[in-house]
mmCIF file of C-alpha atoms in Angstrom:
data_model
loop_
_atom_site.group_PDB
_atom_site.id
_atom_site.type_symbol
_atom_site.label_atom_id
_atom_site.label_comp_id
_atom_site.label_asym_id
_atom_site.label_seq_id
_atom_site.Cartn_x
_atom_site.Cartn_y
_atom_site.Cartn_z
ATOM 1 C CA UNK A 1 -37.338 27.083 14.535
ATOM 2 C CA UNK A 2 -37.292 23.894 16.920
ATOM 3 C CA UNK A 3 -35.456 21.126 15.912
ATOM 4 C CA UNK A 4 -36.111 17.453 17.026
ATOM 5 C CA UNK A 5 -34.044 16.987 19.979
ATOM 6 C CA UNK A 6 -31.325 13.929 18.886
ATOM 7 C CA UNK A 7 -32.200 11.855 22.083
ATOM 8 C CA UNK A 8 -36.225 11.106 22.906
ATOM 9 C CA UNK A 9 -37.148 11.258 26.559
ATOM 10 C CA UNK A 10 -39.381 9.404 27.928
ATOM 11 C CA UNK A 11 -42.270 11.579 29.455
ATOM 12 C CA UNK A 12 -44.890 11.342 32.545
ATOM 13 C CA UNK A 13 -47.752 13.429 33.159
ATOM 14 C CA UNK A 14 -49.664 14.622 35.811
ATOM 15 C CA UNK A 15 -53.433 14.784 36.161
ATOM 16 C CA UNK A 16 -55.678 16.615 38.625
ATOM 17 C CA UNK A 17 -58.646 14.958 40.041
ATOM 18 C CA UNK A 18 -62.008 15.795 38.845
ATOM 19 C CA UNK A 19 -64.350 17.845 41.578
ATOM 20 C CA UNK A 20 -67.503 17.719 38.944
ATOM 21 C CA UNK A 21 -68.826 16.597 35.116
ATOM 22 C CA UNK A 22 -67.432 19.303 33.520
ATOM 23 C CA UNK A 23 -63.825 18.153 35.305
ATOM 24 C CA UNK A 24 -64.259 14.638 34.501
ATOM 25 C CA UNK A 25 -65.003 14.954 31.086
ATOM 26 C CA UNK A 26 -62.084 17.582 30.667
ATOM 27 C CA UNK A 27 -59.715 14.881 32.455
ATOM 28 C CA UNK A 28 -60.844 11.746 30.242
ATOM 29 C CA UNK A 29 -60.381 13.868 27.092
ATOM 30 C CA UNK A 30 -56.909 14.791 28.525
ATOM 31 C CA UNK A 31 -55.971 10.885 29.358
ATOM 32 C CA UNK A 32 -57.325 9.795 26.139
ATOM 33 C CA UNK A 33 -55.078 12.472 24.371
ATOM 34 C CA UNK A 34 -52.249 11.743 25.849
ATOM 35 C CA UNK A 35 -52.230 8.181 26.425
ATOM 36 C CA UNK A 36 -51.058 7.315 22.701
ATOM 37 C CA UNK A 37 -47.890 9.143 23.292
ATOM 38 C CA UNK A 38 -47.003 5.774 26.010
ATOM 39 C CA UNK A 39 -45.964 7.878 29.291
ATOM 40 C CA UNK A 40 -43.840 6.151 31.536
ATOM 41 C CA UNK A 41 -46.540 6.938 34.036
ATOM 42 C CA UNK A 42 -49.057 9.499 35.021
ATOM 43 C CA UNK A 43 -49.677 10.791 38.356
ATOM 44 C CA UNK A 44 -52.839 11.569 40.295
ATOM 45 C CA UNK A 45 -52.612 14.715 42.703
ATOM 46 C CA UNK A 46 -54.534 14.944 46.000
ATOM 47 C CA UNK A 47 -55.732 18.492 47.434
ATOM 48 C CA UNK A 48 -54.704 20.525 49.509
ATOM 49 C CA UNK A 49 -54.790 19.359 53.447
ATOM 50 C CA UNK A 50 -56.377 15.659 51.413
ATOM 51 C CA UNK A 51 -59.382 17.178 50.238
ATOM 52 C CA UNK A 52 -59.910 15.493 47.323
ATOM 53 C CA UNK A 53 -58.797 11.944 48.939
ATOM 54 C CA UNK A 54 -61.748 10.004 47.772
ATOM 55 C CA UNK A 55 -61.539 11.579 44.425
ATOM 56 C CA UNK A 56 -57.840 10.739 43.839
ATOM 57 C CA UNK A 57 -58.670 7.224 44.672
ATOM 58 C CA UNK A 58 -61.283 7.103 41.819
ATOM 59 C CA UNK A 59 -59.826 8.915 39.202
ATOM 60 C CA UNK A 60 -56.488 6.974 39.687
ATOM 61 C CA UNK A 61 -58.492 3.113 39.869
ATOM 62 C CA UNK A 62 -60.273 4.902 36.736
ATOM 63 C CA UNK A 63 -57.277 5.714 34.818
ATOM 64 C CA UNK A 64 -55.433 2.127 35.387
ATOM 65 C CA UNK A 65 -58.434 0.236 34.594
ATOM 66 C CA UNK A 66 -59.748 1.932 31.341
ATOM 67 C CA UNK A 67 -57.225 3.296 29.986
ATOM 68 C CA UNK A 68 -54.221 1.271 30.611
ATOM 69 C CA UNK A 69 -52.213 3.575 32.173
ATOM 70 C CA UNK A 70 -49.796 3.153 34.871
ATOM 71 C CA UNK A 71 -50.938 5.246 36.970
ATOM 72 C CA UNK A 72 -48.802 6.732 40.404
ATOM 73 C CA UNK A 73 -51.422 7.649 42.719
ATOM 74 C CA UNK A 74 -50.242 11.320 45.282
ATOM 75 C CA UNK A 75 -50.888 10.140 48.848
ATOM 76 C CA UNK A 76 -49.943 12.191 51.925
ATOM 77 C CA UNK A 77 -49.893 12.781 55.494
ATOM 78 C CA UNK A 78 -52.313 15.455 56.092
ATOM 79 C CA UNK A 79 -55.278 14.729 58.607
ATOM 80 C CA UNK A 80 -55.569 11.147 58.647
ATOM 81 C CA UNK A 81 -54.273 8.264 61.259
ATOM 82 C CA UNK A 82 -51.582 5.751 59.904
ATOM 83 C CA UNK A 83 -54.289 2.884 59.759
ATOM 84 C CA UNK A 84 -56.222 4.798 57.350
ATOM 85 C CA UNK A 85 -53.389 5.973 55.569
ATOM 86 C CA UNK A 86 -52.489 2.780 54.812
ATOM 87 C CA UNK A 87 -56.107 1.600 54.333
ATOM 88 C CA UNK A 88 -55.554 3.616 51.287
ATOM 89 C CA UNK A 89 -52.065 1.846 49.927
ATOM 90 C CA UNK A 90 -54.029 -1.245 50.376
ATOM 91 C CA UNK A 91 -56.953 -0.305 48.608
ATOM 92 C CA UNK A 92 -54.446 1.059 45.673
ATOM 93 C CA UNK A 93 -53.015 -2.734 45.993
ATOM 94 C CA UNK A 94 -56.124 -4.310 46.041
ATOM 95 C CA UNK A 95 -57.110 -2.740 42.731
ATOM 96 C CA UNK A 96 -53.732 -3.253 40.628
ATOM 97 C CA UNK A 97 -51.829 -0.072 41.309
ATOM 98 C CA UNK A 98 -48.194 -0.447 41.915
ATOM 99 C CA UNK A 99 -47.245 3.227 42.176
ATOM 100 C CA UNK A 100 -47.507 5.704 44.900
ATOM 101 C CA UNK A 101 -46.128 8.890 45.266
ATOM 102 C CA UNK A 102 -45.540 9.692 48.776
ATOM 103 C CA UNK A 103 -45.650 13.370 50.100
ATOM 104 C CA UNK A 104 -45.482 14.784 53.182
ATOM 105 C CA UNK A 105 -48.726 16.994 52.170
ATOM 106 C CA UNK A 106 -49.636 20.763 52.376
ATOM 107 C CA UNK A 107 -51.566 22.186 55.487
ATOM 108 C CA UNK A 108 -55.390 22.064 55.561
ATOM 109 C CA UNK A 109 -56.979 25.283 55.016
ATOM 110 C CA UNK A 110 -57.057 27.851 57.574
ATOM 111 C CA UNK A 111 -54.142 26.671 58.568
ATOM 112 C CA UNK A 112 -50.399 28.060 58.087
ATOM 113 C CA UNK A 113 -48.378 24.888 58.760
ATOM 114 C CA UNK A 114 -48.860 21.438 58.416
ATOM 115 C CA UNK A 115 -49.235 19.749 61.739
ATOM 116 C CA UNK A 116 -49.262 15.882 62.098
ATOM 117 C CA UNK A 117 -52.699 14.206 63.002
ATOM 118 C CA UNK A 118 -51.967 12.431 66.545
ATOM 119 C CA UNK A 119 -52.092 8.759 65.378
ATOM 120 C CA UNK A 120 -50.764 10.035 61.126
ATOM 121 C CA UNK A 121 -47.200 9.861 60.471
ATOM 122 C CA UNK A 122 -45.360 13.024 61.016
ATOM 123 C CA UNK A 123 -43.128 13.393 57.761
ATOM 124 C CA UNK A 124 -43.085 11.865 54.025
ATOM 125 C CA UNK A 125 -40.023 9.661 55.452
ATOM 126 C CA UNK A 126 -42.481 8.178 57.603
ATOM 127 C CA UNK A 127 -44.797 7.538 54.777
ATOM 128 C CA UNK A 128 -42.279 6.143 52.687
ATOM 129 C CA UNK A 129 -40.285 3.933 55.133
ATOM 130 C CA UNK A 130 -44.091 2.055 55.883
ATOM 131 C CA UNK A 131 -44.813 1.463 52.119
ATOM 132 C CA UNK A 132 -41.532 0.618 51.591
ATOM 133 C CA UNK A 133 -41.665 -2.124 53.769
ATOM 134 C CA UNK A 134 -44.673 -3.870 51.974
ATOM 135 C CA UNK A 135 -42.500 -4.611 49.418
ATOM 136 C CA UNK A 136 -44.980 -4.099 46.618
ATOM 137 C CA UNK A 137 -45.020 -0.558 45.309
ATOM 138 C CA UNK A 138 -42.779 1.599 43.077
ATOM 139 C CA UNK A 139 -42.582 4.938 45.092
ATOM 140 C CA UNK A 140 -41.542 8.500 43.561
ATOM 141 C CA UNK A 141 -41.563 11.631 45.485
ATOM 142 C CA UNK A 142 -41.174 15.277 45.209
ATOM 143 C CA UNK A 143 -38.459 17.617 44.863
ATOM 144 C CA UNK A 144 -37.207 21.202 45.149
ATOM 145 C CA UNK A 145 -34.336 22.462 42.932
ATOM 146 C CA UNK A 146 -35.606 26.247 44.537
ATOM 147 C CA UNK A 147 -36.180 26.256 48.189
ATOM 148 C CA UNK A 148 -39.180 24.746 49.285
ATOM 149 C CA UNK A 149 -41.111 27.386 50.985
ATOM 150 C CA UNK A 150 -40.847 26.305 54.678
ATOM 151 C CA UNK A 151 -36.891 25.115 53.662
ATOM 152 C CA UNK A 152 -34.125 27.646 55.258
ATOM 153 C CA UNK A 153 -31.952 26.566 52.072
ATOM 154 C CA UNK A 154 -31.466 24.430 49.038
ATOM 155 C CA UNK A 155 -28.787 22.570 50.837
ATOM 156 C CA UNK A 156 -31.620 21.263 53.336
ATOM 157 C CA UNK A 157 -33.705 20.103 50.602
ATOM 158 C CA UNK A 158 -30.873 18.259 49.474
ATOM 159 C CA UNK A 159 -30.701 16.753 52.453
ATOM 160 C CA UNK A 160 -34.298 15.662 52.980
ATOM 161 C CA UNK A 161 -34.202 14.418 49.188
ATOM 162 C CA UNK A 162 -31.706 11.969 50.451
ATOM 163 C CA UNK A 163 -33.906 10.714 53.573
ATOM 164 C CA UNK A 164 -36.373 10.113 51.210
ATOM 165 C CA UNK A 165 -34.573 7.923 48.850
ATOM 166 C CA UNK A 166 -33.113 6.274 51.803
ATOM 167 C CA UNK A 167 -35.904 5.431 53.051
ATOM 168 C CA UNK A 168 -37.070 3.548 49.652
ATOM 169 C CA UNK A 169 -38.128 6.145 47.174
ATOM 170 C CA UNK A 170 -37.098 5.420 43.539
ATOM 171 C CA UNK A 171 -37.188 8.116 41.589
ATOM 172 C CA UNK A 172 -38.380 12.256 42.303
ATOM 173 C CA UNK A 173 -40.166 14.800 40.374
ATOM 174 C CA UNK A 174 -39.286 18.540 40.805
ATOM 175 C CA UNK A 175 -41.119 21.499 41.562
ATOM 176 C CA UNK A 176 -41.272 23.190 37.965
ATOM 177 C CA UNK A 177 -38.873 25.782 37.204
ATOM 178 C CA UNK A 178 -38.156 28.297 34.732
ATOM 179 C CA UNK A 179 -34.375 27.962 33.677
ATOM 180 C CA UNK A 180 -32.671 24.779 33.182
ATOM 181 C CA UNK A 181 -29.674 26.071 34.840
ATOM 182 C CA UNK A 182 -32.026 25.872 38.473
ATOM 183 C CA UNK A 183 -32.441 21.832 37.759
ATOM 184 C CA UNK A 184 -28.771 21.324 36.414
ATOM 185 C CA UNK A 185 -27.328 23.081 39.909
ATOM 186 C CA UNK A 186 -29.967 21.000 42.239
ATOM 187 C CA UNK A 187 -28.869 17.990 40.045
ATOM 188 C CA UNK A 188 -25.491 19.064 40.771
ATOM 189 C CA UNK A 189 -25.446 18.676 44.547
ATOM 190 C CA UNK A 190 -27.924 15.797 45.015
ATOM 191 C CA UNK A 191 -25.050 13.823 42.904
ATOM 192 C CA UNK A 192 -22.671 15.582 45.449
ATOM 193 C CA UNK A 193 -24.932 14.079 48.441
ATOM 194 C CA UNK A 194 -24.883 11.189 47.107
ATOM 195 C CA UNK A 195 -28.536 10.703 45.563
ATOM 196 C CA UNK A 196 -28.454 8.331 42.675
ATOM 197 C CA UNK A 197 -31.869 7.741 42.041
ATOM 198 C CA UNK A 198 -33.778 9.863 39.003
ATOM 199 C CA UNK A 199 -34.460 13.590 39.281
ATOM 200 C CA UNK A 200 -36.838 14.153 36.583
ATOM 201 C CA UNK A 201 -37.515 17.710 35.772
ATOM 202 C CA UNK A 202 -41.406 18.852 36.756
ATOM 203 C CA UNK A 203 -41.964 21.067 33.238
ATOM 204 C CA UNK A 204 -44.999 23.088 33.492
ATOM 205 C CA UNK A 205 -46.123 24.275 30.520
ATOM 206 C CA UNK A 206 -47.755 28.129 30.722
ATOM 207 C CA UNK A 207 -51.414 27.682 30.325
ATOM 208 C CA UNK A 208 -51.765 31.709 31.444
ATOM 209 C CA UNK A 209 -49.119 33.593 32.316
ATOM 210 C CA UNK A 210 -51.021 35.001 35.009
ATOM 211 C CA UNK A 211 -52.159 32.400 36.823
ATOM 212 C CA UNK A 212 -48.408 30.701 36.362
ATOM 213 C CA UNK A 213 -46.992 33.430 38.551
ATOM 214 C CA UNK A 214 -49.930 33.386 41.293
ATOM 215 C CA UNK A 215 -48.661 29.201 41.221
ATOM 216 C CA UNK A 216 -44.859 30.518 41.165
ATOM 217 C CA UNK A 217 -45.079 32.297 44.657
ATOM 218 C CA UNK A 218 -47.035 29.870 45.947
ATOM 219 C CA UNK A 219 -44.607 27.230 45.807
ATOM 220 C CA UNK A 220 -41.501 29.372 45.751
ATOM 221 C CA UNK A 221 -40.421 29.194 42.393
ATOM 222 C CA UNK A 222 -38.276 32.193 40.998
ATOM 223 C CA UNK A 223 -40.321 34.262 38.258
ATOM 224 C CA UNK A 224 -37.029 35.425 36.151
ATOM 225 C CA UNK A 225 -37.631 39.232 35.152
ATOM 226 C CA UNK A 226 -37.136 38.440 31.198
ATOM 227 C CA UNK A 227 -40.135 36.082 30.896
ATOM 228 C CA UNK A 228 -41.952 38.581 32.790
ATOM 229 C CA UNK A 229 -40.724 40.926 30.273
ATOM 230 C CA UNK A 230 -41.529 38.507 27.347
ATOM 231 C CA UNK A 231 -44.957 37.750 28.561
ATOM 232 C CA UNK A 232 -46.209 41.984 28.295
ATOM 233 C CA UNK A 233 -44.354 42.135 24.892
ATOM 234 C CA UNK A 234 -46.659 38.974 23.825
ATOM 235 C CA UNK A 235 -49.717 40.401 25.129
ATOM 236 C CA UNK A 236 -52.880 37.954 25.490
ATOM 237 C CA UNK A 237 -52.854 36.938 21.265
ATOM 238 C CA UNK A 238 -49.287 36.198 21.507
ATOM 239 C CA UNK A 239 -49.027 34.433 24.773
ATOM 240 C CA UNK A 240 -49.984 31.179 23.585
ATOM 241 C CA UNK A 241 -46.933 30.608 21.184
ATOM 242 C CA UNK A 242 -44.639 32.323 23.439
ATOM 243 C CA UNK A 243 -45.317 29.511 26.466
ATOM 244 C CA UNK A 244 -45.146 26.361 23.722
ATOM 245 C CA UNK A 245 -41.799 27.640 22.650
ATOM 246 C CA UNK A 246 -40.413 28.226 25.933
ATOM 247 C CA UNK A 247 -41.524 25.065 27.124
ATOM 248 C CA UNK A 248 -39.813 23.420 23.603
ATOM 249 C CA UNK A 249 -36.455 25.425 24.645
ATOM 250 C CA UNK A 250 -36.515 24.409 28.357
ATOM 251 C CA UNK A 251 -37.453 20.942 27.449
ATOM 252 C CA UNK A 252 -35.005 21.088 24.770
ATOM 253 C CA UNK A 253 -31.824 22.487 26.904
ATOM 254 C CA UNK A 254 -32.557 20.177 29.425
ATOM 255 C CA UNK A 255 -32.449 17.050 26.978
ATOM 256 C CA UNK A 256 -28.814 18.641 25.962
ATOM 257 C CA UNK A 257 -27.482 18.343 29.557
ATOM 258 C CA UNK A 258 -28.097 14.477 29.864
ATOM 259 C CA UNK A 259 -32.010 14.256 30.896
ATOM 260 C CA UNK A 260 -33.593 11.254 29.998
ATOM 261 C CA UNK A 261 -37.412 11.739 30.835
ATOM 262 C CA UNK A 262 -39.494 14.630 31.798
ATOM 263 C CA UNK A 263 -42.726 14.632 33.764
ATOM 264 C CA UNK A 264 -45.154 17.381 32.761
ATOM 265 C CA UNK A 265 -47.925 19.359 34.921
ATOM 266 C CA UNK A 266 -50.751 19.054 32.555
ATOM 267 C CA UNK A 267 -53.245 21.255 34.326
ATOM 268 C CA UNK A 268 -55.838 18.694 32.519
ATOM 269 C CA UNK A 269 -55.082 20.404 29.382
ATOM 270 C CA UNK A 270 -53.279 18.403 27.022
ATOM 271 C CA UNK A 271 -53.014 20.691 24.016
ATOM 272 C CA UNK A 272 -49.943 22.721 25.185
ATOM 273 C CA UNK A 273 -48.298 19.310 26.527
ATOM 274 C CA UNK A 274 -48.978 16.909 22.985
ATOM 275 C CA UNK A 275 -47.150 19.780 20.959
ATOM 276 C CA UNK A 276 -44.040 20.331 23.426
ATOM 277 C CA UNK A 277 -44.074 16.385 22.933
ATOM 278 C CA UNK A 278 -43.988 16.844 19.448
ATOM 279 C CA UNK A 279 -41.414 18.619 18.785
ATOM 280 C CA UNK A 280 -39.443 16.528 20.969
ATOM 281 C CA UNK A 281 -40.196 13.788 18.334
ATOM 282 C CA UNK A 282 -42.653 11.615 20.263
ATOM 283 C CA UNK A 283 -45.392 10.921 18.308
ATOM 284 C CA UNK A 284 -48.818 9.242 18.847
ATOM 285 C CA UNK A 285 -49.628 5.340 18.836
ATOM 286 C CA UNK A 286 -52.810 4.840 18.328
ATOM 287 C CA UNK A 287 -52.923 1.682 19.412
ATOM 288 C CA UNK A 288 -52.242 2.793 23.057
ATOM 289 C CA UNK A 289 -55.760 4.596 22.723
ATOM 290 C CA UNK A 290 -57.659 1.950 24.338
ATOM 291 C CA UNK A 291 -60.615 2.285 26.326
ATOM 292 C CA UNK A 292 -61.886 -0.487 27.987
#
């Protein structure tokens, strides 16, 4: 049985935007559930190839304003000109956001790699370097303690990591992962590289195993043979409490090797996510539930 870790991390989650009702009452019932537990922050994702651009902007002003949350709003590079990209960081400004985080972006669909608009900015460094010099916003960006599916290596991504917080990122996220020894390694040799900024760990916590490993190989995360193995013992009735004590155990190990926060991929669904925090010993305050 889990045991309340001895230090409590702070946490961040990660919200989806809503594409109709049924999405936007499924992502206020997730903010208002996990609000109370007092996130460092909670981040906002865009779609793929900025799809859902608009609706990131809403959902993010939404979350700040009603809920109280500081909220990091996903902006990237994909299919937009530099003015309008920073239109957007403006706009964020404008209505009392303070965090973005900046990302190079995935390719639009239909096509296999992402290629710059003419007048956009060409990389996340890019992105970062011309928020950074406003001077106003907190920025936080991705990384990749597996290779990043268009990286040759993990010592590239090490590199790039570096660029980025060079350039004025703060703090990164990871890709999620299934073995705290992939986080400790990448840890390992962005401390070698010199990157002293946070790496908090991206923990996603298994809302289907199936689906999990369609995600895995999209991003290029490793799907280890013995939770493979794990899942077909659990079968669909057992496959719930399987993923919420993996997730404890990763969490868990992770807090053992000298993490200090943890930023969850809550899929909109905050069940899975309020237990893992749980038994991590953070527990609700209710009087962070406030809706204005």
């Amino acid at each position: 049985m889990s045991q309340t870790p001895a230090k409590t991390p702070a946490v961040s989650f990660e919200f989806f935007p809503p594409r109709n009702l049924d999405q936007s009452f499924r992502l206020w019932e997730t903010a208002r559930a996990l609000a109370p537990l007092g996130p460092d922050f909670v981040s906002v994702t865009y779609g793929a190839g900025g799809t859902t651009r608009q609706l990131t902007h809403e959902a993010v002003t939404a979350l700040s304003s009603h809920y109280g949350l500081n909220v990091a709003a996903h902006l990237t590079c994909v299919d937009a000109t530099r003015e309008e990209t920073m239109k957007i960081v403006a706009d964020y400004a404008a209505a009392g956001v303070r965090e973005i985080v900046a990302l190079r972006g995935d390719a639009p669909q239909g096509q296999d790699t992402f290629t710059p608009h003419p007048d956009g900015f060409a990389s996340s460094v890019e992105l970062i370097e011309a928020i950074a010099e406003r001077g106003d916003f907190t920025i936080r960006v991705g990384a990749y303690p597996e290779p990043h599916p268009e990286s040759p290596d993990t010592a590239a991504d090490v590199a790039w990591l570096k660029r980025k917080i060079d350039a004025g990122a703060t703090s990164s996220m990871t890709q999620f992962f299934f073995s705290p020894d992939t986080y400790f390694r990448f840890r390992d040799q962005c401390v070698a590289a010199g990157i002293a900024a946070p790496i908090i760990p991206g923990i996603l916590p298994i809302q289907g195993w199936a689906g999990t490993k369609r995600f895995a190989a999209r991003c290029g995360t490793t799907v280890p043979q013995w939770a493979d193995e794990a899942f077909a013992r659990a079968g669909k009735e057992g496959e719930a409490s399987l993923a919420l004590d993996l997730c404890i155990d990763l969490s868990e190990k992770l807090i053992a090797g000298g993490v200090d926060r943890l930023h969850f991929y809550t899929l909109n669904k905050p069940d899975l996510t309020t237990k893992v925090c749980a038994a991590l010993g953070i527990v609700p305050n209710p009087g962070l539930n406030k809706v204005a």
